[in-house]
PDB file of C-alpha atoms in Angstrom:
ATOM      1  CA  UNK P   1     199.094 -82.323  34.076  1.00 45.00           C
ATOM      2  CA  UNK P   2     199.565 -79.208  31.929  1.00 50.00           C
ATOM      3  CA  UNK P   3     200.295 -81.329  28.846  1.00 52.00           C
ATOM      4  CA  UNK P   4     197.207 -83.431  29.523  1.00 52.00           C
ATOM      5  CA  UNK P   5     195.041 -80.321  29.674  1.00 53.00           C
ATOM      6  CA  UNK P   6     196.512 -78.814  26.509  1.00 54.00           C
ATOM      7  CA  UNK P   7     195.966 -81.995  24.528  1.00 52.00           C
ATOM      8  CA  UNK P   8     192.433 -82.396  25.880  1.00 66.00           C
ATOM      9  CA  UNK P   9     189.605 -81.929  23.389  1.00 76.00           C
ATOM     10  CA  UNK P  10     188.016 -79.527  25.891  1.00 83.00           C
ATOM     11  CA  UNK P  11     191.131 -77.421  26.529  1.00 88.00           C
ATOM     12  CA  UNK P  12     189.725 -74.319  24.795  1.00 89.00           C
ATOM     13  CA  UNK P  13     186.409 -74.576  26.625  1.00 91.00           C
ATOM     14  CA  UNK P  14     187.964 -75.058  30.087  1.00 90.00           C
ATOM     15  CA  UNK P  15     190.608 -72.380  29.736  1.00 92.00           C
ATOM     16  CA  UNK P  16     188.129 -69.850  28.324  1.00 92.00           C
ATOM     17  CA  UNK P  17     185.759 -70.315  31.279  1.00 93.00           C
ATOM     18  CA  UNK P  18     188.646 -70.223  33.767  1.00 94.00           C
ATOM     19  CA  UNK P  19     190.125 -67.014  32.340  1.00 94.00           C
ATOM     20  CA  UNK P  20     186.692 -65.406  32.147  1.00 92.00           C
ATOM     21  CA  UNK P  21     186.160 -66.042  35.873  1.00 94.00           C
ATOM     22  CA  UNK P  22     189.517 -64.398  36.549  1.00 95.00           C
ATOM     23  CA  UNK P  23     188.500 -61.440  34.378  1.00 92.00           C
ATOM     24  CA  UNK P  24     185.237 -61.064  36.325  1.00 90.00           C
ATOM     25  CA  UNK P  25     187.218 -60.866  39.565  1.00 93.00           C
ATOM     26  CA  UNK P  26     189.550 -58.248  38.061  1.00 92.00           C
ATOM     27  CA  UNK P  27     186.566 -56.151  36.967  1.00 87.00           C
ATOM     28  CA  UNK P  28     184.962 -56.483  40.415  1.00 88.00           C
ATOM     29  CA  UNK P  29     188.131 -55.282  42.157  1.00 90.00           C
ATOM     30  CA  UNK P  30     189.116 -52.450  39.811  1.00 86.00           C
ATOM     31  CA  UNK P  31     185.530 -51.357  38.941  1.00 80.00           C
ATOM     32  CA  UNK P  32     186.529 -49.567  35.758  1.00 81.00           C
ATOM     33  CA  UNK P  33     184.449 -49.930  32.552  1.00 78.00           C
ATOM     34  CA  UNK P  34     187.568 -50.487  30.444  1.00 80.00           C
ATOM     35  CA  UNK P  35     188.245 -53.748  32.300  1.00 86.00           C
ATOM     36  CA  UNK P  36     185.423 -55.531  30.524  1.00 84.00           C
ATOM     37  CA  UNK P  37     185.525 -59.271  31.397  1.00 88.00           C
ATOM     38  CA  UNK P  38     185.090 -60.380  27.792  1.00 84.00           C
ATOM     39  CA  UNK P  39     187.824 -58.043  26.571  1.00 86.00           C
ATOM     40  CA  UNK P  40     190.200 -59.188  29.309  1.00 91.00           C
ATOM     41  CA  UNK P  41     189.396 -62.821  28.516  1.00 92.00           C
ATOM     42  CA  UNK P  42     190.200 -62.329  24.830  1.00 89.00           C
ATOM     43  CA  UNK P  43     193.524 -60.699  25.690  1.00 92.00           C
ATOM     44  CA  UNK P  44     194.458 -63.440  28.166  1.00 95.00           C
ATOM     45  CA  UNK P  45     193.468 -66.243  25.773  1.00 94.00           C
ATOM     46  CA  UNK P  46     195.563 -64.717  22.971  1.00 93.00           C
ATOM     47  CA  UNK P  47     198.499 -64.308  25.331  1.00 94.00           C
ATOM     48  CA  UNK P  48     198.208 -67.899  26.555  1.00 93.00           C
ATOM     49  CA  UNK P  49     198.074 -69.291  23.025  1.00 92.00           C
ATOM     50  CA  UNK P  50     201.192 -67.309  22.083  1.00 93.00           C
ATOM     51  CA  UNK P  51     203.096 -68.357  25.209  1.00 93.00           C
ATOM     52  CA  UNK P  52     202.228 -72.043  24.851  1.00 90.00           C
ATOM     53  CA  UNK P  53     202.576 -71.917  21.033  1.00 91.00           C
ATOM     54  CA  UNK P  54     199.122 -73.422  20.522  1.00 89.00           C
ATOM     55  CA  UNK P  55     197.662 -73.026  17.002  1.00 89.00           C
ATOM     56  CA  UNK P  56     194.385 -71.117  16.912  1.00 86.00           C
ATOM     57  CA  UNK P  57     192.726 -73.951  14.967  1.00 87.00           C
ATOM     58  CA  UNK P  58     193.453 -76.355  17.840  1.00 87.00           C
ATOM     59  CA  UNK P  59     192.045 -73.892  20.352  1.00 90.00           C
ATOM     60  CA  UNK P  60     188.943 -73.278  18.234  1.00 86.00           C
ATOM     61  CA  UNK P  61     188.189 -76.986  17.902  1.00 87.00           C
ATOM     62  CA  UNK P  62     188.508 -77.508  21.640  1.00 89.00           C
ATOM     63  CA  UNK P  63     186.313 -74.465  22.383  1.00 87.00           C
ATOM     64  CA  UNK P  64     183.476 -75.372  19.998  1.00 85.00           C
ATOM     65  CA  UNK P  65     181.249 -76.191  22.954  1.00 85.00           C
ATOM     66  CA  UNK P  66     181.125 -72.457  23.724  1.00 84.00           C
ATOM     67  CA  UNK P  67     179.765 -71.752  20.246  1.00 77.00           C
ATOM     68  CA  UNK P  68     177.197 -74.507  20.696  1.00 80.00           C
ATOM     69  CA  UNK P  69     176.013 -72.935  23.955  1.00 82.00           C
ATOM     70  CA  UNK P  70     175.744 -69.459  22.424  1.00 74.00           C
ATOM     71  CA  UNK P  71     172.240 -69.925  20.994  1.00 73.00           C
ATOM     72  CA  UNK P  72     170.581 -71.411  24.110  1.00 81.00           C
ATOM     73  CA  UNK P  73     172.286 -68.749  26.236  1.00 76.00           C
ATOM     74  CA  UNK P  74     170.734 -66.071  24.031  1.00 70.00           C
ATOM     75  CA  UNK P  75     167.319 -67.744  24.270  1.00 76.00           C
ATOM     76  CA  UNK P  76     167.588 -67.692  28.083  1.00 78.00           C
ATOM     77  CA  UNK P  77     167.539 -63.902  27.928  1.00 72.00           C
ATOM     78  CA  UNK P  78     163.788 -64.246  27.296  1.00 77.00           C
ATOM     79  CA  UNK P  79     163.275 -64.970  31.016  1.00 81.00           C
ATOM     80  CA  UNK P  80     163.640 -61.374  32.289  1.00 78.00           C
ATOM     81  CA  UNK P  81     161.619 -60.218  29.279  1.00 78.00           C
ATOM     82  CA  UNK P  82     158.755 -62.520  30.270  1.00 81.00           C
ATOM     83  CA  UNK P  83     158.827 -61.213  33.834  1.00 83.00           C
ATOM     84  CA  UNK P  84     158.377 -57.657  32.555  1.00 84.00           C
ATOM     85  CA  UNK P  85     155.694 -58.534  29.979  1.00 85.00           C
ATOM     86  CA  UNK P  86     153.165 -56.027  31.363  1.00 87.00           C
ATOM     87  CA  UNK P  87     155.681 -53.199  31.152  1.00 87.00           C
ATOM     88  CA  UNK P  88     156.576 -54.218  27.597  1.00 86.00           C
ATOM     89  CA  UNK P  89     152.944 -54.023  26.508  1.00 89.00           C
ATOM     90  CA  UNK P  90     152.467 -50.612  28.091  1.00 90.00           C
ATOM     91  CA  UNK P  91     155.449 -49.145  26.237  1.00 91.00           C
ATOM     92  CA  UNK P  92     155.287 -51.143  23.005  1.00 90.00           C
ATOM     93  CA  UNK P  93     155.003 -48.202  20.529  1.00 92.00           C
ATOM     94  CA  UNK P  94     158.005 -46.423  22.073  1.00 91.00           C
ATOM     95  CA  UNK P  95     160.005 -49.654  22.188  1.00 93.00           C
ATOM     96  CA  UNK P  96     159.306 -50.578  18.558  1.00 94.00           C
ATOM     97  CA  UNK P  97     160.109 -47.107  17.229  1.00 95.00           C
ATOM     98  CA  UNK P  98     163.295 -46.853  19.311  1.00 94.00           C
ATOM     99  CA  UNK P  99     164.690 -50.188  18.167  1.00 95.00           C
ATOM    100  CA  UNK P 100     163.697 -49.524  14.545  1.00 96.00           C
ATOM    101  CA  UNK P 101     165.468 -46.159  14.522  1.00 96.00           C
ATOM    102  CA  UNK P 102     168.502 -47.573  16.320  1.00 95.00           C
ATOM    103  CA  UNK P 103     168.850 -50.584  14.021  1.00 96.00           C
ATOM    104  CA  UNK P 104     168.387 -48.623  10.811  1.00 96.00           C
ATOM    105  CA  UNK P 105     170.693 -45.913  12.122  1.00 95.00           C
ATOM    106  CA  UNK P 106     173.432 -48.503  12.585  1.00 95.00           C
ATOM    107  CA  UNK P 107     172.977 -49.910   9.077  1.00 95.00           C
ATOM    108  CA  UNK P 108     172.839 -46.493   7.402  1.00 95.00           C
ATOM    109  CA  UNK P 109     175.884 -45.278   9.341  1.00 95.00           C
ATOM    110  CA  UNK P 110     177.939 -48.293   8.231  1.00 95.00           C
ATOM    111  CA  UNK P 111     176.777 -47.801   4.635  1.00 95.00           C
ATOM    112  CA  UNK P 112     177.714 -44.113   4.584  1.00 95.00           C
ATOM    113  CA  UNK P 113     181.074 -44.601   6.332  1.00 95.00           C
ATOM    114  CA  UNK P 114     181.890 -47.545   4.071  1.00 94.00           C
ATOM    115  CA  UNK P 115     181.216 -45.436   0.988  1.00 93.00           C
ATOM    116  CA  UNK P 116     183.242 -42.504   2.339  1.00 95.00           C
ATOM    117  CA  UNK P 117     186.178 -44.778   3.148  1.00 94.00           C
ATOM    118  CA  UNK P 118     185.825 -46.484  -0.248  1.00 93.00           C
ATOM    119  CA  UNK P 119     185.487 -49.970   1.186  1.00 93.00           C
ATOM    120  CA  UNK P 120     184.626 -52.858  -1.081  1.00 93.00           C
ATOM    121  CA  UNK P 121     180.975 -53.887  -1.164  1.00 93.00           C
ATOM    122  CA  UNK P 122     181.760 -57.233   0.478  1.00 94.00           C
ATOM    123  CA  UNK P 123     183.445 -55.481   3.402  1.00 95.00           C
ATOM    124  CA  UNK P 124     180.516 -53.115   3.893  1.00 95.00           C
ATOM    125  CA  UNK P 125     178.099 -56.055   3.872  1.00 95.00           C
ATOM    126  CA  UNK P 126     180.333 -57.787   6.407  1.00 96.00           C
ATOM    127  CA  UNK P 127     179.949 -54.875   8.839  1.00 96.00           C
ATOM    128  CA  UNK P 128     176.216 -54.239   8.395  1.00 95.00           C
ATOM    129  CA  UNK P 129     175.117 -56.815  11.039  1.00 95.00           C
ATOM    130  CA  UNK P 130     177.633 -55.568  13.638  1.00 94.00           C
ATOM    131  CA  UNK P 131     174.999 -54.606  16.214  1.00 94.00           C
ATOM    132  CA  UNK P 132     173.018 -57.850  16.365  1.00 93.00           C
ATOM    133  CA  UNK P 133     173.815 -61.025  18.251  1.00 87.00           C
ATOM    134  CA  UNK P 134     176.389 -63.381  16.753  1.00 86.00           C
ATOM    135  CA  UNK P 135     173.921 -66.240  16.301  1.00 81.00           C
ATOM    136  CA  UNK P 136     171.863 -64.093  13.894  1.00 88.00           C
ATOM    137  CA  UNK P 137     174.648 -61.923  12.474  1.00 92.00           C
ATOM    138  CA  UNK P 138     176.621 -64.871  11.103  1.00 89.00           C
ATOM    139  CA  UNK P 139     173.652 -66.057   9.062  1.00 90.00           C
ATOM    140  CA  UNK P 140     172.867 -62.542   7.800  1.00 93.00           C
ATOM    141  CA  UNK P 141     176.458 -61.992   6.696  1.00 94.00           C
ATOM    142  CA  UNK P 142     176.704 -65.364   4.969  1.00 92.00           C
ATOM    143  CA  UNK P 143     173.425 -64.953   3.088  1.00 92.00           C
ATOM    144  CA  UNK P 144     174.270 -61.417   1.944  1.00 93.00           C
ATOM    145  CA  UNK P 145     177.781 -62.360   0.768  1.00 92.00           C
ATOM    146  CA  UNK P 146     179.863 -60.972   3.623  1.00 94.00           C
ATOM    147  CA  UNK P 147     182.923 -62.444   5.335  1.00 94.00           C
ATOM    148  CA  UNK P 148     181.494 -64.305   8.327  1.00 92.00           C
ATOM    149  CA  UNK P 149     184.659 -64.397  10.446  1.00 90.00           C
ATOM    150  CA  UNK P 150     185.091 -60.620  10.139  1.00 93.00           C
ATOM    151  CA  UNK P 151     181.409 -60.155  10.956  1.00 95.00           C
ATOM    152  CA  UNK P 152     181.894 -62.084  14.200  1.00 91.00           C
ATOM    153  CA  UNK P 153     184.901 -59.916  15.097  1.00 91.00           C
ATOM    154  CA  UNK P 154     182.961 -56.719  14.403  1.00 95.00           C
ATOM    155  CA  UNK P 155     180.025 -57.957  16.510  1.00 94.00           C
ATOM    156  CA  UNK P 156     182.278 -58.783  19.463  1.00 89.00           C
ATOM    157  CA  UNK P 157     184.129 -55.449  19.235  1.00 92.00           C
ATOM    158  CA  UNK P 158     180.826 -53.564  19.015  1.00 94.00           C
ATOM    159  CA  UNK P 159     179.473 -55.354  22.067  1.00 93.00           C
ATOM    160  CA  UNK P 160     182.585 -54.797  24.154  1.00 90.00           C
ATOM    161  CA  UNK P 161     182.890 -51.140  23.156  1.00 92.00           C
ATOM    162  CA  UNK P 162     179.212 -50.584  23.946  1.00 92.00           C
ATOM    163  CA  UNK P 163     179.525 -51.984  27.447  1.00 90.00           C
ATOM    164  CA  UNK P 164     182.664 -49.938  28.116  1.00 89.00           C
ATOM    165  CA  UNK P 165     181.139 -46.579  27.164  1.00 92.00           C
ATOM    166  CA  UNK P 166     177.549 -47.278  28.295  1.00 92.00           C
ATOM    167  CA  UNK P 167     177.767 -46.214  31.929  1.00 89.00           C
ATOM    168  CA  UNK P 168     179.890 -43.067  31.384  1.00 91.00           C
ATOM    169  CA  UNK P 169     177.687 -42.101  28.430  1.00 93.00           C
ATOM    170  CA  UNK P 170     174.481 -42.546  30.431  1.00 94.00           C
ATOM    171  CA  UNK P 171     175.910 -40.317  33.161  1.00 93.00           C
ATOM    172  CA  UNK P 172     177.102 -37.712  30.661  1.00 94.00           C
ATOM    173  CA  UNK P 173     173.744 -37.547  28.874  1.00 93.00           C
ATOM    174  CA  UNK P 174     171.797 -37.985  32.141  1.00 94.00           C
ATOM    175  CA  UNK P 175     169.938 -41.050  30.886  1.00 93.00           C
ATOM    176  CA  UNK P 176     168.481 -42.702  33.969  1.00 93.00           C
ATOM    177  CA  UNK P 177     165.227 -44.274  32.746  1.00 93.00           C
ATOM    178  CA  UNK P 178     165.583 -48.089  32.891  1.00 94.00           C
ATOM    179  CA  UNK P 179     163.647 -48.648  29.652  1.00 94.00           C
ATOM    180  CA  UNK P 180     165.833 -46.183  27.738  1.00 94.00           C
ATOM    181  CA  UNK P 181     169.025 -47.739  29.111  1.00 95.00           C
ATOM    182  CA  UNK P 182     167.938 -51.272  28.258  1.00 94.00           C
ATOM    183  CA  UNK P 183     166.828 -50.396  24.733  1.00 95.00           C
ATOM    184  CA  UNK P 184     170.064 -48.542  24.031  1.00 95.00           C
ATOM    185  CA  UNK P 185     172.288 -51.399  25.199  1.00 95.00           C
ATOM    186  CA  UNK P 186     170.318 -54.162  23.474  1.00 94.00           C
ATOM    187  CA  UNK P 187     169.954 -52.336  20.164  1.00 95.00           C
ATOM    188  CA  UNK P 188     173.559 -51.187  19.949  1.00 94.00           C
ATOM    189  CA  UNK P 189     175.458 -53.957  21.717  1.00 93.00           C
ATOM    190  CA  UNK P 190     173.297 -57.124  21.451  1.00 89.00           C
ATOM    191  CA  UNK P 191     173.861 -59.956  23.991  1.00 85.00           C
ATOM    192  CA  UNK P 192     177.062 -58.491  25.426  1.00 88.00           C
ATOM    193  CA  UNK P 193     175.208 -55.248  26.063  1.00 91.00           C
ATOM    194  CA  UNK P 194     172.349 -57.187  27.627  1.00 89.00           C
ATOM    195  CA  UNK P 195     174.743 -58.692  30.160  1.00 86.00           C
ATOM    196  CA  UNK P 196     175.664 -55.133  31.098  1.00 89.00           C
ATOM    197  CA  UNK P 197     171.993 -54.121  31.166  1.00 92.00           C
ATOM    198  CA  UNK P 198     171.263 -56.885  33.667  1.00 87.00           C
ATOM    199  CA  UNK P 199     173.851 -55.307  35.967  1.00 86.00           C
ATOM    200  CA  UNK P 200     171.713 -52.154  36.040  1.00 91.00           C
ATOM    201  CA  UNK P 201     168.499 -54.027  36.817  1.00 91.00           C
ATOM    202  CA  UNK P 202     165.860 -56.504  35.650  1.00 88.00           C
ATOM    203  CA  UNK P 203     163.868 -53.910  33.675  1.00 91.00           C
ATOM    204  CA  UNK P 204     166.985 -52.882  31.769  1.00 93.00           C
ATOM    205  CA  UNK P 205     167.758 -56.540  31.116  1.00 90.00           C
ATOM    206  CA  UNK P 206     164.225 -57.244  29.876  1.00 90.00           C
ATOM    207  CA  UNK P 207     164.242 -54.282  27.508  1.00 93.00           C
ATOM    208  CA  UNK P 208     167.669 -55.185  26.234  1.00 92.00           C
ATOM    209  CA  UNK P 209     166.585 -58.798  25.636  1.00 89.00           C
ATOM    210  CA  UNK P 210     163.607 -57.632  23.612  1.00 90.00           C
ATOM    211  CA  UNK P 211     165.844 -55.267  21.653  1.00 92.00           C
ATOM    212  CA  UNK P 212     168.068 -58.163  20.607  1.00 90.00           C
ATOM    213  CA  UNK P 213     165.110 -59.964  19.047  1.00 87.00           C
ATOM    214  CA  UNK P 214     163.630 -56.892  17.349  1.00 91.00           C
ATOM    215  CA  UNK P 215     166.998 -55.609  16.115  1.00 94.00           C
ATOM    216  CA  UNK P 216     167.783 -59.063  14.751  1.00 92.00           C
ATOM    217  CA  UNK P 217     164.514 -59.254  12.816  1.00 92.00           C
ATOM    218  CA  UNK P 218     164.890 -55.713  11.466  1.00 95.00           C
ATOM    219  CA  UNK P 219     168.495 -56.346  10.394  1.00 95.00           C
ATOM    220  CA  UNK P 220     167.638 -59.680   8.758  1.00 94.00           C
ATOM    221  CA  UNK P 221     165.018 -57.877   6.650  1.00 94.00           C
ATOM    222  CA  UNK P 222     166.995 -54.700   5.983  1.00 95.00           C
ATOM    223  CA  UNK P 223     170.490 -55.959   5.083  1.00 95.00           C
ATOM    224  CA  UNK P 224     169.486 -57.837   1.888  1.00 93.00           C
ATOM    225  CA  UNK P 225     167.478 -54.815   0.709  1.00 93.00           C
ATOM    226  CA  UNK P 226     170.254 -52.324   1.472  1.00 92.00           C
ATOM    227  CA  UNK P 227     172.955 -54.520  -0.082  1.00 90.00           C
ATOM    228  CA  UNK P 228     170.951 -55.061  -3.283  1.00 89.00           C
ATOM    229  CA  UNK P 229     170.018 -51.398  -3.712  1.00 88.00           C
ATOM    230  CA  UNK P 230     173.204 -49.609  -2.693  1.00 87.00           C
ATOM    231  CA  UNK P 231     176.076 -52.127  -3.019  1.00 81.00           C
TER     232      UNK P 231
END
């Protein structure tokens, strides 16, 4: 039965979902931010591939369905945003300015750190879209001349790191307003952060969902300009 599963064209998809469900249970029992389900899933998948000696290319091909579902899953985040439409309208100026500052702050920080560390221009471009959702970031990186696979890795790491530090950081800085929490998670940690925001509440989830869209649009417009002027 094991051999049948491994040779199945859906092996990667099935095993990824199965391990993610295990990771969710681990997080629920231990209740520590460091045990992020996505991070645990990545570790377990890597370990399983090494133990079973399965080439990554085979796994990737059999897990392509996950990539296909990424875009519609992101679109579904519009549902909590629609439910909080009145609240969004009431706070629109604050929301727009917050996401604009957060998105540009991310881009400028990467640019400055890249220059200080003497990274090649292509590598800096690769990291510029790190705080937007993968579905948008891949296209931005490709169009600007970055390395798409490294962009995806940086996006995933950013999202996981954001969800790990979010709750302790909110407590440390005494950030309790649901709009502020949602905007921070969505702007800094895209869809992965939005999943965390939804754990806090529907308002946080709605604000985070909106942040994904706005941060994506801002980054799509800003990265080509920044790369042409400074790289």
